Short mmCIF file of C-alpha atoms in Angstrom, two decimals:
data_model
loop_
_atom_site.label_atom_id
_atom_site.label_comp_id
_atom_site.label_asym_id
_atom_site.label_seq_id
_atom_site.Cartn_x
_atom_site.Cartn_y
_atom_site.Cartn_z
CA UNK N 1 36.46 42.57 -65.01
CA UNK N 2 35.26 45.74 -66.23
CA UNK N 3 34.79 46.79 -70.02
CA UNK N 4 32.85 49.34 -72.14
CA UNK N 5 31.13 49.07 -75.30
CA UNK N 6 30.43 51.91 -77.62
CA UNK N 7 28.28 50.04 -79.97
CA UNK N 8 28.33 53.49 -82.91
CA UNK N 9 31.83 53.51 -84.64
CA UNK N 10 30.26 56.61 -86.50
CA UNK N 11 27.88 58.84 -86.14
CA UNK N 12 26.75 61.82 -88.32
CA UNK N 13 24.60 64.63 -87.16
CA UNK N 14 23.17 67.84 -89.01
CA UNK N 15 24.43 70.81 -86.81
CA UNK N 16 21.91 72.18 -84.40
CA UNK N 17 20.72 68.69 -84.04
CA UNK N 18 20.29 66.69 -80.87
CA UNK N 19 23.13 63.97 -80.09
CA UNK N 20 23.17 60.82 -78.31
CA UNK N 21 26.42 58.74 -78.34
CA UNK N 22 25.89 55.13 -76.05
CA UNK N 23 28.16 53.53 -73.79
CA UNK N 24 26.99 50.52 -72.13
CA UNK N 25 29.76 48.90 -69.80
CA UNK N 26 29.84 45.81 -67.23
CA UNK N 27 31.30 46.21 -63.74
CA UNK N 28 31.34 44.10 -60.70
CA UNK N 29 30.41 47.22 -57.75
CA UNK N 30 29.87 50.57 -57.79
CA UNK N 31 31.49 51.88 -61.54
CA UNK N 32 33.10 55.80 -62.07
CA UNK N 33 31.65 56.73 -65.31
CA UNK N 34 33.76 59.17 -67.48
CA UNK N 35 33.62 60.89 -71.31
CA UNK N 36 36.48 62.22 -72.66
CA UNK N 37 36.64 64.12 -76.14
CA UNK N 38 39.63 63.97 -78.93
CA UNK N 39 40.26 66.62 -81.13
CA UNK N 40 42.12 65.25 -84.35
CA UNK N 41 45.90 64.41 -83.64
CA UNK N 42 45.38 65.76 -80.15
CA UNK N 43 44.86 64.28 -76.66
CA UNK N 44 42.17 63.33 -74.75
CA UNK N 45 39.93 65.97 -72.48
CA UNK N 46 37.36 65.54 -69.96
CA UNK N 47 33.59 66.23 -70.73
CA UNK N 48 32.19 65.24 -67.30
CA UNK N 49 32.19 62.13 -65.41
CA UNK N 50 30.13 60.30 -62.61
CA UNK N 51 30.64 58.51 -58.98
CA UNK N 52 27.12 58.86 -57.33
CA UNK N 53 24.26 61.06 -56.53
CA UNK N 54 22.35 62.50 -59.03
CA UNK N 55 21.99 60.52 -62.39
CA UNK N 56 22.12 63.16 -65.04
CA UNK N 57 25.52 64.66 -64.89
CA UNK N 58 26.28 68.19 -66.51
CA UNK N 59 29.68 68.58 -68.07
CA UNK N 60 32.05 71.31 -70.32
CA UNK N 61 30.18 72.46 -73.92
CA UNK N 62 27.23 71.70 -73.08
CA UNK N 63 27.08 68.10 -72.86
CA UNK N 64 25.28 66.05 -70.18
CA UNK N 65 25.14 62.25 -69.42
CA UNK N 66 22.75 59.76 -67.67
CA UNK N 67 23.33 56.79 -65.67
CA UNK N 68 20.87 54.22 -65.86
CA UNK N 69 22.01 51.60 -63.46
CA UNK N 70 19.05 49.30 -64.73
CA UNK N 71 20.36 49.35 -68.33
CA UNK N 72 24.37 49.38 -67.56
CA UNK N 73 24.24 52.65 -69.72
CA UNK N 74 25.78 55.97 -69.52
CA UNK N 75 24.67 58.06 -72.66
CA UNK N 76 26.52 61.07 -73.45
CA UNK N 77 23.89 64.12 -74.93
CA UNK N 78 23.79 67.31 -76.43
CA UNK N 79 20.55 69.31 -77.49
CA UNK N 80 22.07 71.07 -80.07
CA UNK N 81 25.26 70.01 -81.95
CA UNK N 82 27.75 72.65 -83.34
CA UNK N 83 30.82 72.03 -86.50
CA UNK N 84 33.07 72.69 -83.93
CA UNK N 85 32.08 69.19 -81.86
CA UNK N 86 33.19 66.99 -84.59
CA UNK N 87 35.85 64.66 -82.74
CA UNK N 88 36.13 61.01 -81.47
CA UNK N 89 34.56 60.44 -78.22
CA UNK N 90 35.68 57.90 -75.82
CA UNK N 91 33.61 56.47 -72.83
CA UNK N 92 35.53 54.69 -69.53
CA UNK N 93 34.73 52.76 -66.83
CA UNK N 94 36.84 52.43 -63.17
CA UNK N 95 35.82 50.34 -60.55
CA UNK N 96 36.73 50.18 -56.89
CA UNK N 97 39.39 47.72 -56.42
CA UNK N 98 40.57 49.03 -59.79
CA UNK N 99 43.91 51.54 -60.78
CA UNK N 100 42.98 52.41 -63.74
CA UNK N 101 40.33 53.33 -66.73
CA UNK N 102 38.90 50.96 -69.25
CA UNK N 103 38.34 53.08 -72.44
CA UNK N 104 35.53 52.00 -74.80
CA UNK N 105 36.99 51.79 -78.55
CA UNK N 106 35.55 55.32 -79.12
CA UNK N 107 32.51 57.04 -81.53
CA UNK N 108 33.70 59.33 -83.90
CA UNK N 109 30.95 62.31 -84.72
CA UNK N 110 31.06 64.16 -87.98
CA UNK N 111 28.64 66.83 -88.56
CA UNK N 112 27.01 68.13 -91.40
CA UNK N 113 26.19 71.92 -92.70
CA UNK U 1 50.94 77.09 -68.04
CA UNK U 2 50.47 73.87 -66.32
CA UNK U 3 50.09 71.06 -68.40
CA UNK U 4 51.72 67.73 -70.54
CA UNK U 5 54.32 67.94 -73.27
CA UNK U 6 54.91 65.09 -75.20
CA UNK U 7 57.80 64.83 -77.67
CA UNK U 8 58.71 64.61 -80.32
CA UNK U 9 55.20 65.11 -82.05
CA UNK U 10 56.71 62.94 -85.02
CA UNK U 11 58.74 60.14 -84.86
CA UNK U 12 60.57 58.08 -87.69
CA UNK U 13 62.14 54.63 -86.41
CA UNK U 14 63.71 52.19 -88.41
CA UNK U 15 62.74 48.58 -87.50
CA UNK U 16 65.00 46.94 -84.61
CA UNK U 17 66.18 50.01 -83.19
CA UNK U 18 64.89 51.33 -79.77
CA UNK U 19 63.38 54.57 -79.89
CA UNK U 20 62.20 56.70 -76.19
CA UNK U 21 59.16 58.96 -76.08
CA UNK U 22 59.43 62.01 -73.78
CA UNK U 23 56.21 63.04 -71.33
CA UNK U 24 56.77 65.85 -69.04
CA UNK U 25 54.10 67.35 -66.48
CA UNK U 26 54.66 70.68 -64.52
CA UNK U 27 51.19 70.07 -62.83
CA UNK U 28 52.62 67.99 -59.30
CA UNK U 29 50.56 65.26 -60.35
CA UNK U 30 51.64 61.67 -58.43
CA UNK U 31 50.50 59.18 -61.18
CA UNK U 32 51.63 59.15 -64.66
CA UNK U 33 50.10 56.83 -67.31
CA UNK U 34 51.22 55.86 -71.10
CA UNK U 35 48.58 54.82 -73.81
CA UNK U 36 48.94 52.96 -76.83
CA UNK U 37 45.81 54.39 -79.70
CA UNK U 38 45.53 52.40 -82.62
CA UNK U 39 42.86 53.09 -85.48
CA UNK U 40 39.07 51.70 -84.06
CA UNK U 41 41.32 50.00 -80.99
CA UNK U 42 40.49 52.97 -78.24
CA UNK U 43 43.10 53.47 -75.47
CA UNK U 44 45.29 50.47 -74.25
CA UNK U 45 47.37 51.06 -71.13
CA UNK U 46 50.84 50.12 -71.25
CA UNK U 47 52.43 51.20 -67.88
CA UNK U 48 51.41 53.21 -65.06
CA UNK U 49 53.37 55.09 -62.14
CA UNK U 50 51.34 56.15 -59.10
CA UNK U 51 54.52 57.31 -56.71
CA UNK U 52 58.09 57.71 -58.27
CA UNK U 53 60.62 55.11 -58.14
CA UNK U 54 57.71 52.81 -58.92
CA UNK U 55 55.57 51.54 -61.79
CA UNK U 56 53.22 48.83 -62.71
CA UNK U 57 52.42 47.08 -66.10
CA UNK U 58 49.43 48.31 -67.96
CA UNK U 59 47.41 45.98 -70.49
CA UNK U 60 49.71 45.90 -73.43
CA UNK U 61 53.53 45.82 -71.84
CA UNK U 62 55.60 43.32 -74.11
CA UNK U 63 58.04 45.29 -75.72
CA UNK U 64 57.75 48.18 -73.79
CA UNK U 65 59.69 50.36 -70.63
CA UNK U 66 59.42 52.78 -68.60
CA UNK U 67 61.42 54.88 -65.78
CA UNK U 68 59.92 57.07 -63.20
CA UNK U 69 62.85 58.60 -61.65
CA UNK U 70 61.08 62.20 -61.07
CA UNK U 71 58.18 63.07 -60.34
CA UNK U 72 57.45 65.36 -63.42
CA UNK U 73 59.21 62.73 -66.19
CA UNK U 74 57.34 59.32 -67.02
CA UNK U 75 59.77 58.53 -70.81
CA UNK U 76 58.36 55.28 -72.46
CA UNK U 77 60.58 53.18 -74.49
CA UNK U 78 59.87 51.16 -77.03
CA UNK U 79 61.74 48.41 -77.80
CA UNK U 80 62.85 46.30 -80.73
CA UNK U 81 61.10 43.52 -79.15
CA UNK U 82 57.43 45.72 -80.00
CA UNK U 83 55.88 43.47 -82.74
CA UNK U 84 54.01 46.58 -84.70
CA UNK U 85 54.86 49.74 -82.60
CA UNK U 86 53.54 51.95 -85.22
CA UNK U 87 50.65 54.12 -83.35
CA UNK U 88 49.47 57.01 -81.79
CA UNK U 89 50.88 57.46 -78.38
CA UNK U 90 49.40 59.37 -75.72
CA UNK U 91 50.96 60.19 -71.90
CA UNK U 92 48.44 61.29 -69.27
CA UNK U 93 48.82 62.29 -65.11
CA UNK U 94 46.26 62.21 -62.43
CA UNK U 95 46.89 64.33 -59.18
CA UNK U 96 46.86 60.99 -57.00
CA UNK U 97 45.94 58.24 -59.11
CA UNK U 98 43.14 57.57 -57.49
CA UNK U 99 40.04 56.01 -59.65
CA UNK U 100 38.18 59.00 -59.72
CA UNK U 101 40.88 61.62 -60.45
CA UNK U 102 40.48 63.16 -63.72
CA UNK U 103 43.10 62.17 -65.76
CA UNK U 104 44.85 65.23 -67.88
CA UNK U 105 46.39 64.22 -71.09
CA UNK U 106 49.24 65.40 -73.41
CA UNK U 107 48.90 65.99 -77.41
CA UNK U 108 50.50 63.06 -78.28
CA UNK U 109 53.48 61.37 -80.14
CA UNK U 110 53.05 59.81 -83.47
CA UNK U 111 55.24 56.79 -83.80
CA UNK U 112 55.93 55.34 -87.35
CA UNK U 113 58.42 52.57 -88.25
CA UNK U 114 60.03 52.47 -91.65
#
């Protein structure tokens, strides 16, 4: 069965500072690697996600994630954070043989002035 | 614009009575999902619908249903029999439902029960 742990409930970051948020997951094959974004009261949207090929993925504002098959990880980063990026972030998972996404409990980033 | 609209954005339900969330997509997606988001919880899947006329059960289905009779409606109800349906509750489509489809999500209903 697959599942996704984001181990940082919160995470606070000075803006223009760098940002790593983890998400380690187990799978049984090949796993599709996804990071979604939630404003406040509003839905989810996709950052970027990742099936195969190259391991560092580029997505929307300016994040980018790496896939490191040997650690289970896929690590969601920014260089260079910005007020308007404070949301909850949510990592998934699917699997071949799989419907549907398994959604890590989420990270929420705040940032400070 | 193409896109999900949930509503209402607010709902009010008094305990034991059935109350039915609205999700609407004008983007010809196939599949059509419904998420329960609880404080620290993440997403929980409660039903699914890949093709109309057909649906599956998602993680979290006791005391919920759903209808797919069109392609651009997926309404969730929520039923007496929900234990603590108070939550955030989110509707989302994919254009085939296929595992790597990006899946496109609406703003949202707010559930409380009184």
């Amino acid at each position: 069965a697959q599942s996704v742990t984001q181990p940082d409930i919160h995470i606070t970051v000075s803006e223009g500072a760098s940002l790593e948020l983890r998400c380690n997951y187990s799978y049984g094959a090949t796993p599709y690697l996804f990071w979604y974004v939630q404003s406040p009261g509003q839905g989810l949207q996709l950052l970027l996600k990742y099936f195969s090929g190259d391991t560092l993925v580029q997505g929307i504002k300016g994040f980018e994630a790496e896939f490191k098959r040997s650690q289970s990880s896929f690590n969601l980063r920014k260089p260079s954070v910005h007020w308007s990026d404070a949301a909850e972030y949510f990592c998934a998972v699917g699997e071949v043989g799989y419907s549907t996404l398994t959604f890590g409990k989420g990270t929420m980033l705040l940032v400070s002035p | 614009d193409g896109g999900i609209t949930q509503s209402p954005k607010y709902l009010f339900r008094k305990e034991g009575q059935n109350v039915t969330l609205s999700c609407e997509q004008n983007l010809n997606h196939d599949a059509m999902y419904w998420y329960r988001q609880d404080p620290g919880q993440g997403l929980r899947l409660i039903y699914y619908s890949q093709i109309v006329n057909d649906f599956q059960k998602g993680d979290i289905a006791e005391g919920y249903s759903v209808s797919r009779e069109k392609k651009e409606s997926f309404p969730l109800t929520v039923t007496s029999a929900q234990k603590n349906p108070t939550a955030f509750y989110l509707c989302a489509s994919s254009r085939t439902g296929g595992i790597t489809d990006t899946q496109y999500f609406g703003p949202g209903t707010r559930l409380t029960v009184l």
